[in-house]
PDB file of C-alpha atoms in Angstrom:
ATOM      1  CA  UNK A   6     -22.413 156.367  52.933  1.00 74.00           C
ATOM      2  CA  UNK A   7     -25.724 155.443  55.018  1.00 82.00           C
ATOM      3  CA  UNK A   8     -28.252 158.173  54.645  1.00 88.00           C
ATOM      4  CA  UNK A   9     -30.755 157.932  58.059  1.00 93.00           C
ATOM      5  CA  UNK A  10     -34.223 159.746  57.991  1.00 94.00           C
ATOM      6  CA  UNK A  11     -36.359 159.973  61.207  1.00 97.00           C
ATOM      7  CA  UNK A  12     -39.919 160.183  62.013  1.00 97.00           C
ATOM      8  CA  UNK A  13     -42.347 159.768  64.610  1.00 98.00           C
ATOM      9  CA  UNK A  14     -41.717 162.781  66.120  1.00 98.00           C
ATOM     10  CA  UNK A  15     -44.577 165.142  67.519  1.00 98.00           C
ATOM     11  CA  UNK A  16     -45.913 166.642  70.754  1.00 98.00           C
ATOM     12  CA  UNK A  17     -48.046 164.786  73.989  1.00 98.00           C
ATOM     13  CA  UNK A  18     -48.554 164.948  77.148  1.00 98.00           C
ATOM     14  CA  UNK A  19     -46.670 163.807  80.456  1.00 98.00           C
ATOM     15  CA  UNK A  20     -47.417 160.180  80.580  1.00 98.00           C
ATOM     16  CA  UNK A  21     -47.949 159.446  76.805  1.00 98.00           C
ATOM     17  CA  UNK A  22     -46.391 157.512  73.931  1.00 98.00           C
ATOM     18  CA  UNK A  23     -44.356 158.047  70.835  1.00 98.00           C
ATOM     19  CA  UNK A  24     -42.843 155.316  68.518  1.00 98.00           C
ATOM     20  CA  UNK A  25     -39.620 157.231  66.523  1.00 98.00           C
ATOM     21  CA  UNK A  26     -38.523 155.395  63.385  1.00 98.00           C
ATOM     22  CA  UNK A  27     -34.874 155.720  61.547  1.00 96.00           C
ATOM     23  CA  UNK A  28     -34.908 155.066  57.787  1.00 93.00           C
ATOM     24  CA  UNK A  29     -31.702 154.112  56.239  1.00 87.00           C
ATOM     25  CA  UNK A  30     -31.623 154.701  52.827  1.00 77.00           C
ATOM     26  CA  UNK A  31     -29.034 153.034  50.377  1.00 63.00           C
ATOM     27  CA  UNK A  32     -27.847 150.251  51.964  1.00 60.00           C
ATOM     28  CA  UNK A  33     -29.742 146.887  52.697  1.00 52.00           C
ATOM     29  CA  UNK A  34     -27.714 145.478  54.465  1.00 58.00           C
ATOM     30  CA  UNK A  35     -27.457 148.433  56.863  1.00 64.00           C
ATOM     31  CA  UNK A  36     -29.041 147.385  59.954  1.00 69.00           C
ATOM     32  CA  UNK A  37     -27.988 144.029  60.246  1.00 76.00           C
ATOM     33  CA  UNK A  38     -23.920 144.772  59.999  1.00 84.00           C
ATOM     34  CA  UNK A  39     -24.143 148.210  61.658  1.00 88.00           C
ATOM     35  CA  UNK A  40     -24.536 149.238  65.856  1.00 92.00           C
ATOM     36  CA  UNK A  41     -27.334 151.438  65.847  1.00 93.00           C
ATOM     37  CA  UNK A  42     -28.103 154.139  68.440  1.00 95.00           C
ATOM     38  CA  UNK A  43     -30.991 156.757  69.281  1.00 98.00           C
ATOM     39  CA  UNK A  44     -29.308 159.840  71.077  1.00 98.00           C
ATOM     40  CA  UNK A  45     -31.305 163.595  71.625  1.00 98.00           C
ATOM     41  CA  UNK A  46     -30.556 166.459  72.858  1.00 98.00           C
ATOM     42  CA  UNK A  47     -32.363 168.928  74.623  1.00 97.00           C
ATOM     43  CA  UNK A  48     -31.902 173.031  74.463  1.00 92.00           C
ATOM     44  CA  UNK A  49     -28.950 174.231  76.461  1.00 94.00           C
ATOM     45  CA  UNK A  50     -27.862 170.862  77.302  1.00 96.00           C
ATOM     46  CA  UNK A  51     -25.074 168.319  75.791  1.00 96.00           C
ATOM     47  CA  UNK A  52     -26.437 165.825  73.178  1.00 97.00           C
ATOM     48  CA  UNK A  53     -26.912 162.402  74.986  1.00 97.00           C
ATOM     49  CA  UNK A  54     -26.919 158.498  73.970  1.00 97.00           C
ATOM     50  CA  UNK A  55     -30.649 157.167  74.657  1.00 98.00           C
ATOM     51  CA  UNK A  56     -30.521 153.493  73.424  1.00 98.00           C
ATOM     52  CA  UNK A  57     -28.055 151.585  71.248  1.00 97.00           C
ATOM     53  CA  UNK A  58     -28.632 148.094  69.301  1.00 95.00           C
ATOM     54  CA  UNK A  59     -25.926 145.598  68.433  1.00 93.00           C
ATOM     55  CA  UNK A  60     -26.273 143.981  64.746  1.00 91.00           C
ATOM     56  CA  UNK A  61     -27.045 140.588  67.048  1.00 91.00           C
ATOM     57  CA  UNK A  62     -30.428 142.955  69.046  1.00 93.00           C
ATOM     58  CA  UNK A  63     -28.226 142.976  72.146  1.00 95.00           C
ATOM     59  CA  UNK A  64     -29.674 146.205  73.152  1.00 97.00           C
ATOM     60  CA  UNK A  65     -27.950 148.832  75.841  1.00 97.00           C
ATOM     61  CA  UNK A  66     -29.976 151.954  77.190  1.00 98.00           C
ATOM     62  CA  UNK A  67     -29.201 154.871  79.618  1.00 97.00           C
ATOM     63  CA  UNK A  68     -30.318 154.855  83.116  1.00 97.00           C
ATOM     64  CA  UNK A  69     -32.441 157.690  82.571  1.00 97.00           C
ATOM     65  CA  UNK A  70     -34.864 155.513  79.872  1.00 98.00           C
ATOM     66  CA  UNK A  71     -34.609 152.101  81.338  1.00 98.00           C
ATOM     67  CA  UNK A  72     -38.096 150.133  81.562  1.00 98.00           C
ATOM     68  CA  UNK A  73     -39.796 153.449  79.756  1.00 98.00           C
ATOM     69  CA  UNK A  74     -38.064 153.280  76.114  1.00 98.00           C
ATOM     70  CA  UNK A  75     -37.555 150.706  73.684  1.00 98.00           C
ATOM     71  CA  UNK A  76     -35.495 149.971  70.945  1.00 98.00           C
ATOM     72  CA  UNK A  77     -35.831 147.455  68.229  1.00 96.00           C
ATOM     73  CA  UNK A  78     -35.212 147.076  64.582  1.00 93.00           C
ATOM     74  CA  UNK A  79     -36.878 145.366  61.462  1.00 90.00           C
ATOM     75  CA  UNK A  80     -33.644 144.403  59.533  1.00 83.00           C
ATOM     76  CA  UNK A  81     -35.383 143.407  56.356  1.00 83.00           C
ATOM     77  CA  UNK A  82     -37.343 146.748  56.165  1.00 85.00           C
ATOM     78  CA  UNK A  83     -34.394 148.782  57.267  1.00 86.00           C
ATOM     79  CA  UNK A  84     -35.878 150.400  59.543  1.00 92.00           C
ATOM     80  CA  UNK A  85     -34.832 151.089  63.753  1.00 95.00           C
ATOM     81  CA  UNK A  86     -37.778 152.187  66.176  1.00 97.00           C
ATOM     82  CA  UNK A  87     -37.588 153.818  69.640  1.00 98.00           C
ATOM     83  CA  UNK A  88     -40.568 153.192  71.488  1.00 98.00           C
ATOM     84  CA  UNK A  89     -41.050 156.035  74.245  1.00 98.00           C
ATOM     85  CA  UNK A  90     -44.128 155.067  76.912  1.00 98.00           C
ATOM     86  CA  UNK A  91     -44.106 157.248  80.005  1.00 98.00           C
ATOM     87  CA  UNK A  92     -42.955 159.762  78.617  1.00 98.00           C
ATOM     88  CA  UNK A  93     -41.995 162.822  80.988  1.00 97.00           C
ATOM     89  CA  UNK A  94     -41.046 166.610  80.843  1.00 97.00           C
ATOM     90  CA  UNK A  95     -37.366 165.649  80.554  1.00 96.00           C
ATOM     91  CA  UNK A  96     -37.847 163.427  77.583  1.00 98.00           C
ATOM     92  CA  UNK A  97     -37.937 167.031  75.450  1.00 98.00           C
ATOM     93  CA  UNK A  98     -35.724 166.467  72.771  1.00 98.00           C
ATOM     94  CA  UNK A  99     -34.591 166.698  69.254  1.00 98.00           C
ATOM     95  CA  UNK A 100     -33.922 162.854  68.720  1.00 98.00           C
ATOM     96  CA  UNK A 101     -31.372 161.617  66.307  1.00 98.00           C
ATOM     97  CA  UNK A 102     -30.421 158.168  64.886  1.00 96.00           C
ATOM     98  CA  UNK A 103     -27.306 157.661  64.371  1.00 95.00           C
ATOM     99  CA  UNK A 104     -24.891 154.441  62.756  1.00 92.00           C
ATOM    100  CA  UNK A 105     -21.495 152.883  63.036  1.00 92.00           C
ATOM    101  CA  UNK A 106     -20.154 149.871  61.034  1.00 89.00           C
ATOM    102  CA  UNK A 107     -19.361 146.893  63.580  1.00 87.00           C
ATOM    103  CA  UNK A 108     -20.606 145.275  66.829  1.00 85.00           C
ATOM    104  CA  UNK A 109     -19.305 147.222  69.636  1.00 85.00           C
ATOM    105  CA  UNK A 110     -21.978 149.750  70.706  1.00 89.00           C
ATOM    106  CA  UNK A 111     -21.438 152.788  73.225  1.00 87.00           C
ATOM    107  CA  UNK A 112     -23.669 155.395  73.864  1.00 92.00           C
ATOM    108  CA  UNK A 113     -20.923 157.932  73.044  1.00 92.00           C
ATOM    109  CA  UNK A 114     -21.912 160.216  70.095  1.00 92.00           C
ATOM    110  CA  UNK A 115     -18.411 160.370  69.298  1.00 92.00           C
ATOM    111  CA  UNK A 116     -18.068 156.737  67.967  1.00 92.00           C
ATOM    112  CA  UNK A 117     -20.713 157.410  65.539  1.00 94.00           C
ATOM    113  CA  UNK A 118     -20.219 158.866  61.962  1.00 93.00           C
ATOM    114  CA  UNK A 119     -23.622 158.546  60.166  1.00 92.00           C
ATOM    115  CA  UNK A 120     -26.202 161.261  61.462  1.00 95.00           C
ATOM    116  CA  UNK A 121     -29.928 161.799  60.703  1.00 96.00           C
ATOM    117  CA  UNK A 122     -31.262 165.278  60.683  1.00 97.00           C
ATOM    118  CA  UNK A 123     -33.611 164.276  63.938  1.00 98.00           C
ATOM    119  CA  UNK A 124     -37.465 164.879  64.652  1.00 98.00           C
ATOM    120  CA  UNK A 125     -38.791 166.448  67.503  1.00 98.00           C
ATOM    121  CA  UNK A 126     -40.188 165.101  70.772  1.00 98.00           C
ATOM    122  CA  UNK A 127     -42.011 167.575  72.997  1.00 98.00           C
ATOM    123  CA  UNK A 128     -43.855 166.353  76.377  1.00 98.00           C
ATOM    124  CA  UNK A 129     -46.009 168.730  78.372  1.00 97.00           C
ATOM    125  CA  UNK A 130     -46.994 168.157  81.793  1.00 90.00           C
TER     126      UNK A 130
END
């Protein structure tokens, strides 16, 4: 079983930056066999998909994060980023990594058994 840690989390301003990292612990090989996705959810609302990468880097995103977020991964560290820039009021959000075995990424939190605990993103404005 994958074991995912975040970090990165904290609080700024409207118009700021955060870079969230996923650890996964356990498995080296993680990353470069699994779809990875970033998904948050904010207070009194449904938890959402934010950003998924394919085991190839084909990366998918939702319309609300498009040209503002960023995700990557460093498959020899194990480690998956999300790099947040413009960051807005909306963005507030617990933030979770999460992992499936295979290729075919969705931003459905349904198709994904292996949770992190999340960190916390708040933006002021």
């Amino acid at each position: 079983q994958i074991q995912l840690v975040e970090s990165g989390g904290g609080s700024v301003q409207a118009g700021g930056s955060l870079r969230l990292s996923c650890a996964a612990s356990r498995y080296a090989y993680a990353y470069s066999t699994y779809c990875m996705g970033w998904f948050r959810q904010a207070p009194g609302k449904d938890r959402e998909g934010v950003a998924a990468i394919r085991p190839d880097s084909i990366t998918y995103y939702a319309d609300s994060v498009k040209g503002r977020f960023t995700i990557s991964k460093d498959n020899a560290k194990n480690i998956l980023y999300l790099q947040a820039n413009s960051l807005k009021a909306d963005d507030t959000a617990m933030y979770y990594c999460a992992a499936r075995a295979g290729s075919f990424c969705v931003l459905s939190e349904n198709d994904y058994p292996y949770w992190g605990q999340g960190t916390q993103v708040t933006v002021s404005s």
